């Protein structure tokens, strides 16, 4: 029994000493937490999506508080909360912040089953990453969408789904928070965050194929062939061509859609634009002109009026 009692006393003493040491160390090396940190974090949506570039909302809150202390929070943004959330945070921290343009995820591939026929069958792990590592996929295009849905699995807001007919992902604009999770999940960098645009209208090149024109067109009917017609049609210097691929700068684009009409392969698409009404031929004006000519015996109306005036005189 004495051994047991001695062991209890020794262990208890060690625990007591360790507790005292931990208490002293915690007091001596304690770091005072800024009370604003918790308040800013409560203002954020709490999605912890990482779209801001930090590991969760707590990381962004810490960066915002530190930025306010240094005098600027420019470059810090919560894509989920948007301008409204960032405005409240900036007001709370006593800072001014420029309003950011709302963004949305865009799938830059239009290689549906009709436009991009299958030439092989993949039998393996059904993820885009695995299929991409295995080769070009089931089509001849080594740049296009693989359709396994890695972007769907990465989205925490149920804003992207695979279309059963085209086997391509489609983004729901009203649900997309532009967090960028789908952009990071795509192994072929097909998905891009672009400005929503006025009235949610956008114009972009729905292709990322960098092969030469003939090779790209053979793999997909709506591939960009780098012909440069869109670049020539643009009056705002918004289109550039690099590596056989056109790209539209959304900061320069004025949504005139001339590039859409100029594209010979329909690789450039426009979203949420009203459907143009077909212009009726000017038949009425031509008919009136014909009738006037017949009545005057082939002479112009002005000549007939002059002759009438001469007779009356």
Tab-separated table of C-alpha atoms in Angstrom:
chain	number	residue	atom	x	y	z
A	1	UNK	CA	0.000	0.000	0.000
A	2	UNK	CA	2.909	2.357	0.698
A	3	UNK	CA	4.090	1.972	-2.912
A	4	UNK	CA	0.664	2.922	-4.206
A	5	UNK	CA	0.447	5.937	-1.905
A	6	UNK	CA	3.968	7.046	-2.849
A	7	UNK	CA	3.082	6.770	-6.556
A	8	UNK	CA	-0.076	8.830	-6.082
A	9	UNK	CA	1.822	11.511	-4.193
A	10	UNK	CA	4.611	11.662	-6.781
A	11	UNK	CA	2.245	11.810	-9.757
A	12	UNK	CA	0.062	14.377	-8.051
A	13	UNK	CA	3.076	16.561	-7.301
A	14	UNK	CA	4.250	16.350	-10.916
A	15	UNK	CA	0.773	17.282	-12.168
A	16	UNK	CA	0.574	20.209	-9.761
A	17	UNK	CA	4.001	21.508	-10.773
A	18	UNK	CA	3.159	21.119	-14.480
A	19	UNK	CA	-0.120	22.992	-13.995
A	20	UNK	CA	1.667	25.856	-12.240
A	21	UNK	CA	4.291	26.033	-14.993
A	22	UNK	CA	1.637	26.032	-17.729
A	23	UNK	CA	-0.310	28.764	-15.933
A	24	UNK	CA	2.754	30.984	-15.578
A	25	UNK	CA	3.827	30.425	-19.191
A	26	UNK	CA	0.330	31.120	-20.536
A	27	UNK	CA	0.195	34.356	-18.599
A	28	UNK	CA	3.687	35.464	-19.562
A	29	UNK	CA	3.401	34.646	-23.274
A	30	UNK	CA	-0.294	35.409	-23.717
A	31	UNK	CA	-1.245	37.143	-26.980
A	32	UNK	CA	-4.096	39.611	-26.696
A	33	UNK	CA	-6.646	39.019	-29.458
A	34	UNK	CA	-8.106	42.032	-31.156
A	35	UNK	CA	-11.822	42.159	-30.265
A	36	UNK	CA	-12.557	43.365	-33.797
A	37	UNK	CA	-11.444	40.011	-35.180
A	38	UNK	CA	-14.459	38.140	-33.847
A	39	UNK	CA	-16.848	40.901	-34.913
A	40	UNK	CA	-15.510	40.979	-38.462
A	41	UNK	CA	-15.715	37.204	-38.687
A	42	UNK	CA	-19.379	37.355	-37.648
A	43	UNK	CA	-20.064	39.772	-40.523
A	44	UNK	CA	-18.663	37.316	-43.066
A	45	UNK	CA	-20.982	34.630	-44.494
A	46	UNK	CA	-19.101	31.738	-42.881
A	47	UNK	CA	-18.899	29.665	-46.052
A	48	UNK	CA	-15.197	28.895	-45.510
A	49	UNK	CA	-14.884	28.254	-49.250
A	50	UNK	CA	-11.398	29.714	-49.677
A	51	UNK	CA	-12.501	31.890	-52.575
A	52	UNK	CA	-10.923	34.913	-50.899
A	53	UNK	CA	-7.507	33.272	-50.999
A	54	UNK	CA	-7.383	32.571	-47.260
A	55	UNK	CA	-8.068	29.307	-45.394
A	56	UNK	CA	-11.580	30.186	-44.314
A	57	UNK	CA	-13.418	33.244	-43.051
A	58	UNK	CA	-11.229	33.534	-39.962
A	59	UNK	CA	-8.177	34.009	-42.174
A	60	UNK	CA	-9.892	36.751	-44.168
A	61	UNK	CA	-11.097	38.445	-40.983
A	62	UNK	CA	-7.554	38.503	-39.649
A	63	UNK	CA	-6.252	39.933	-42.929
A	64	UNK	CA	-8.943	42.618	-42.923
A	65	UNK	CA	-8.137	43.718	-39.387
A	66	UNK	CA	-4.411	43.794	-40.141
A	67	UNK	CA	-5.085	45.701	-43.348
A	68	UNK	CA	-7.153	48.272	-41.468
A	69	UNK	CA	-4.294	48.775	-39.029
A	70	UNK	CA	-1.881	49.294	-41.924
A	71	UNK	CA	-4.254	51.740	-43.631
A	72	UNK	CA	-5.645	49.785	-46.586
A	73	UNK	CA	-7.847	46.751	-47.241
A	74	UNK	CA	-7.623	46.981	-51.021
A	75	UNK	CA	-7.304	43.598	-52.698
A	76	UNK	CA	-9.239	41.816	-49.962
A	77	UNK	CA	-12.644	40.571	-50.995
A	78	UNK	CA	-15.237	38.011	-50.006
A	79	UNK	CA	-16.740	36.659	-53.245
A	80	UNK	CA	-19.623	34.988	-51.430
A	81	UNK	CA	-20.736	38.022	-49.463
A	82	UNK	CA	-20.045	40.402	-52.328
A	83	UNK	CA	-20.031	44.184	-52.205
A	84	UNK	CA	-22.728	44.370	-49.516
A	85	UNK	CA	-20.732	42.337	-47.002
A	86	UNK	CA	-17.461	44.059	-47.787
A	87	UNK	CA	-19.169	47.431	-47.475
A	88	UNK	CA	-20.339	46.605	-43.949
A	89	UNK	CA	-16.893	45.352	-42.978
A	90	UNK	CA	-15.202	48.452	-44.399
A	91	UNK	CA	-17.618	50.726	-42.564
A	92	UNK	CA	-17.031	48.873	-39.298
A	93	UNK	CA	-13.254	49.154	-39.693
A	94	UNK	CA	-13.498	52.802	-40.698
A	95	UNK	CA	-12.068	52.184	-44.142
A	96	UNK	CA	-13.166	53.010	-47.670
A	97	UNK	CA	-13.370	50.323	-50.305
A	98	UNK	CA	-14.051	50.482	-54.020
A	99	UNK	CA	-17.072	48.508	-55.165
A	100	UNK	CA	-16.062	45.299	-56.916
A	101	UNK	CA	-17.773	44.011	-60.030
A	102	UNK	CA	-19.873	40.870	-59.502
A	103	UNK	CA	-18.281	37.808	-61.045
A	104	UNK	CA	-19.625	34.463	-62.227
A	105	UNK	CA	-18.065	31.166	-63.259
A	106	UNK	CA	-18.039	30.535	-67.020
A	107	UNK	CA	-17.446	27.151	-68.674
A	108	UNK	CA	-15.323	27.856	-71.742
A	109	UNK	CA	-16.160	24.706	-73.679
A	110	UNK	CA	-19.021	24.109	-76.082
A	111	UNK	CA	-17.952	20.619	-77.121
A	112	UNK	CA	-21.261	18.849	-76.712
A	113	UNK	CA	-21.899	15.326	-77.981
A	114	UNK	CA	-23.008	16.745	-81.337
A	115	UNK	CA	-20.083	19.135	-81.747
A	116	UNK	CA	-17.337	16.875	-80.427
A	117	UNK	CA	-17.857	13.173	-81.250
A	118	UNK	CA	-16.455	10.451	-79.016
A	119	UNK	CA	-13.542	8.471	-80.444
A	120	UNK	CA	-12.667	6.316	-77.424
A	121	UNK	CA	-14.166	4.851	-74.268
A	122	UNK	CA	-12.633	5.522	-70.877
A	123	UNK	CA	-12.878	2.698	-68.349
A	124	UNK	CA	-11.424	3.886	-65.076
A	125	UNK	CA	-11.954	6.169	-62.098
A	126	UNK	CA	-14.753	8.564	-63.059
A	127	UNK	CA	-13.118	11.842	-62.142
A	128	UNK	CA	-11.828	14.552	-64.430
A	129	UNK	CA	-8.420	14.497	-62.750
A	130	UNK	CA	-7.985	10.753	-63.290
A	131	UNK	CA	-9.190	10.894	-66.906
A	132	UNK	CA	-6.956	13.883	-67.648
A	133	UNK	CA	-3.923	12.058	-66.269
A	134	UNK	CA	-4.795	8.995	-68.354
A	135	UNK	CA	-4.784	10.896	-71.642
A	136	UNK	CA	-6.962	13.038	-73.878
A	137	UNK	CA	-10.214	11.532	-72.660
A	138	UNK	CA	-12.966	10.129	-74.851
A	139	UNK	CA	-12.705	12.725	-77.617
A	140	UNK	CA	-9.963	13.896	-79.949
A	141	UNK	CA	-9.775	17.238	-78.147
A	142	UNK	CA	-7.101	17.231	-75.474
A	143	UNK	CA	-8.280	20.579	-74.078
A	144	UNK	CA	-12.051	20.208	-73.766
A	145	UNK	CA	-14.319	19.328	-70.868
A	146	UNK	CA	-14.132	15.737	-69.646
A	147	UNK	CA	-17.621	15.794	-68.152
A	148	UNK	CA	-16.954	13.741	-64.997
A	149	UNK	CA	-18.169	16.482	-62.679
A	150	UNK	CA	-15.189	17.409	-60.496
A	151	UNK	CA	-16.492	20.978	-60.618
A	152	UNK	CA	-19.924	19.818	-59.457
A	153	UNK	CA	-18.428	18.024	-56.475
A	154	UNK	CA	-16.314	21.059	-55.575
A	155	UNK	CA	-19.229	23.515	-55.549
A	156	UNK	CA	-20.647	24.049	-52.072
A	157	UNK	CA	-23.591	26.117	-53.319
A	158	UNK	CA	-25.201	23.677	-55.783
A	159	UNK	CA	-24.587	26.192	-58.566
A	160	UNK	CA	-23.211	23.892	-61.259
A	161	UNK	CA	-24.623	20.713	-62.804
A	162	UNK	CA	-23.846	18.395	-65.699
A	163	UNK	CA	-26.338	18.658	-68.557
A	164	UNK	CA	-27.579	15.155	-69.360
A	165	UNK	CA	-27.857	15.913	-73.086
A	166	UNK	CA	-24.606	17.767	-73.744
A	167	UNK	CA	-22.570	16.195	-70.906
A	168	UNK	CA	-21.194	19.664	-70.191
A	169	UNK	CA	-21.355	21.554	-66.880
A	170	UNK	CA	-23.787	24.439	-66.688
A	171	UNK	CA	-23.536	27.256	-64.139
A	172	UNK	CA	-26.635	28.713	-62.487
A	173	UNK	CA	-25.944	32.440	-62.350
A	174	UNK	CA	-28.311	33.136	-59.474
A	175	UNK	CA	-26.563	30.586	-57.233
A	176	UNK	CA	-22.942	31.112	-58.232
A	177	UNK	CA	-20.970	33.064	-55.628
A	178	UNK	CA	-17.747	33.189	-57.688
A	179	UNK	CA	-15.851	31.460	-54.904
A	180	UNK	CA	-13.575	29.848	-57.483
A	181	UNK	CA	-13.810	26.289	-56.137
A	182	UNK	CA	-14.858	24.931	-59.537
A	183	UNK	CA	-12.025	26.838	-61.214
A	184	UNK	CA	-9.476	25.107	-58.980
A	185	UNK	CA	-11.139	21.707	-59.399
A	186	UNK	CA	-10.981	21.690	-63.220
A	187	UNK	CA	-7.748	19.967	-64.353
A	188	UNK	CA	-7.948	21.566	-67.807
A	189	UNK	CA	-8.548	25.166	-66.687
A	190	UNK	CA	-11.768	25.412	-68.695
A	191	UNK	CA	-13.756	27.277	-66.045
A	192	UNK	CA	-13.009	30.968	-65.607
A	193	UNK	CA	-14.377	33.715	-63.381
A	194	UNK	CA	-15.649	36.583	-65.519
A	195	UNK	CA	-17.582	39.766	-64.849
A	196	UNK	CA	-21.336	39.203	-64.965
A	197	UNK	CA	-21.776	42.285	-67.063
A	198	UNK	CA	-24.689	44.720	-67.330
A	199	UNK	CA	-28.026	42.899	-67.272
A	200	UNK	CA	-26.052	39.708	-66.762
A	201	UNK	CA	-24.890	39.784	-70.390
A	202	UNK	CA	-21.530	38.351	-71.389
A	203	UNK	CA	-19.522	37.606	-74.519
A	204	UNK	CA	-16.645	35.141	-74.399
A	205	UNK	CA	-14.747	32.555	-76.429
A	206	UNK	CA	-16.177	29.174	-75.473
A	207	UNK	CA	-13.049	27.236	-76.365
A	208	UNK	CA	-9.573	26.667	-74.897
A	209	UNK	CA	-8.124	24.508	-77.690
A	210	UNK	CA	-4.631	25.706	-78.612
A	211	UNK	CA	-4.120	23.356	-81.560
A	212	UNK	CA	-3.828	24.735	-85.060
A	213	UNK	CA	-7.072	25.547	-86.826
A	214	UNK	CA	-7.403	22.414	-88.944
A	215	UNK	CA	-6.584	20.082	-86.058
A	216	UNK	CA	-8.902	21.905	-83.632
A	217	UNK	CA	-11.810	21.968	-86.115
A	218	UNK	CA	-11.391	18.254	-86.829
A	219	UNK	CA	-11.769	17.486	-83.120
A	220	UNK	CA	-14.686	19.882	-82.536
A	221	UNK	CA	-17.015	21.689	-84.932
A	222	UNK	CA	-17.199	24.818	-82.763
A	223	UNK	CA	-13.503	25.085	-81.897
A	224	UNK	CA	-11.621	28.364	-82.176
A	225	UNK	CA	-9.311	28.187	-85.193
A	226	UNK	CA	-7.417	31.411	-84.493
A	227	UNK	CA	-8.391	32.976	-87.815
A	228	UNK	CA	-8.359	36.510	-86.399
A	229	UNK	CA	-11.699	37.628	-87.863
A	230	UNK	CA	-13.036	38.462	-84.419
A	231	UNK	CA	-9.966	40.545	-83.636
A	232	UNK	CA	-10.437	42.550	-86.824
A	233	UNK	CA	-14.152	43.044	-86.145
A	234	UNK	CA	-13.579	44.424	-82.648
A	235	UNK	CA	-13.298	48.211	-82.523
A	236	UNK	CA	-12.318	48.316	-78.842
A	237	UNK	CA	-9.100	46.264	-78.895
A	238	UNK	CA	-10.732	43.743	-76.549
A	239	UNK	CA	-9.690	40.601	-78.435
A	240	UNK	CA	-6.226	39.129	-78.608
A	241	UNK	CA	-4.933	35.910	-80.177
A	242	UNK	CA	-2.205	33.790	-78.626
A	243	UNK	CA	-1.285	30.157	-79.318
A	244	UNK	CA	-4.004	29.801	-81.986
A	245	UNK	CA	-6.687	30.872	-79.499
A	246	UNK	CA	-8.766	34.039	-79.197
A	247	UNK	CA	-9.472	35.642	-75.852
A	248	UNK	CA	-11.850	38.479	-74.987
A	249	UNK	CA	-10.818	40.925	-72.265
A	250	UNK	CA	-14.022	41.581	-70.333
A	251	UNK	CA	-12.674	44.907	-69.049
A	252	UNK	CA	-12.420	46.232	-72.616
A	253	UNK	CA	-15.404	44.470	-74.173
A	254	UNK	CA	-18.408	46.719	-74.882
A	255	UNK	CA	-20.788	43.849	-75.720
A	256	UNK	CA	-21.329	45.001	-79.300
A	257	UNK	CA	-21.380	41.282	-80.360
A	258	UNK	CA	-19.706	42.025	-83.716
A	259	UNK	CA	-17.172	39.319	-82.942
A	260	UNK	CA	-19.998	36.820	-82.491
A	261	UNK	CA	-21.235	37.521	-86.007
A	262	UNK	CA	-17.706	37.429	-87.429
A	263	UNK	CA	-16.718	34.061	-85.946
A	264	UNK	CA	-16.942	31.390	-88.676
A	265	UNK	CA	-17.130	28.449	-86.237
A	266	UNK	CA	-19.503	29.928	-83.626
A	267	UNK	CA	-16.791	29.581	-80.989
A	268	UNK	CA	-17.743	32.971	-79.520
A	269	UNK	CA	-20.995	32.932	-77.597
A	270	UNK	CA	-23.201	35.642	-76.136
A	271	UNK	CA	-25.274	35.074	-73.018
A	272	UNK	CA	-28.598	36.633	-71.979
A	273	UNK	CA	-28.917	38.856	-75.040
A	274	UNK	CA	-32.395	39.402	-76.520
A	275	UNK	CA	-33.146	37.493	-79.685
A	276	UNK	CA	-32.842	39.694	-82.730
A	277	UNK	CA	-35.985	40.148	-84.758
A	278	UNK	CA	-35.520	39.450	-88.473
A	279	UNK	CA	-35.646	42.634	-90.501
A	280	UNK	CA	-38.505	42.689	-92.984
A	281	UNK	CA	-37.550	43.643	-96.556
A	282	UNK	CA	-38.520	47.140	-97.606
A	283	UNK	CA	-41.256	46.005	-100.012
A	284	UNK	CA	-43.589	48.923	-99.404
A	285	UNK	CA	-41.113	51.561	-100.529
A	286	UNK	CA	-40.209	49.606	-103.632
A	287	UNK	CA	-43.899	49.122	-104.531
A	288	UNK	CA	-44.672	52.843	-104.218
A	289	UNK	CA	-41.698	53.692	-106.414
A	290	UNK	CA	-42.855	51.209	-109.078
A	291	UNK	CA	-46.410	52.561	-109.027
A	292	UNK	CA	-45.168	56.145	-109.390
A	293	UNK	CA	-42.941	55.152	-112.302
A	294	UNK	CA	-45.801	53.405	-114.126
A	295	UNK	CA	-48.137	56.365	-113.647
A	296	UNK	CA	-45.599	58.762	-115.103
A	297	UNK	CA	-44.738	56.528	-118.044
A	298	UNK	CA	-41.234	55.820	-116.820
A	299	UNK	CA	-40.370	59.444	-116.037
A	300	UNK	CA	-39.404	60.541	-112.591
A	301	UNK	CA	-41.962	62.206	-110.339
A	302	UNK	CA	-39.951	65.434	-110.237
A	303	UNK	CA	-39.944	65.712	-114.042
A	304	UNK	CA	-43.714	65.174	-114.191
A	305	UNK	CA	-44.292	67.928	-111.649
A	306	UNK	CA	-42.132	70.291	-113.712
A	307	UNK	CA	-44.073	69.479	-116.889
A	308	UNK	CA	-47.397	70.065	-115.117
A	309	UNK	CA	-46.210	73.471	-113.927
A	310	UNK	CA	-45.112	74.400	-117.507
A	311	UNK	CA	-48.550	73.408	-118.947
A	312	UNK	CA	-50.396	75.396	-116.325
A	313	UNK	CA	-48.240	78.373	-117.065
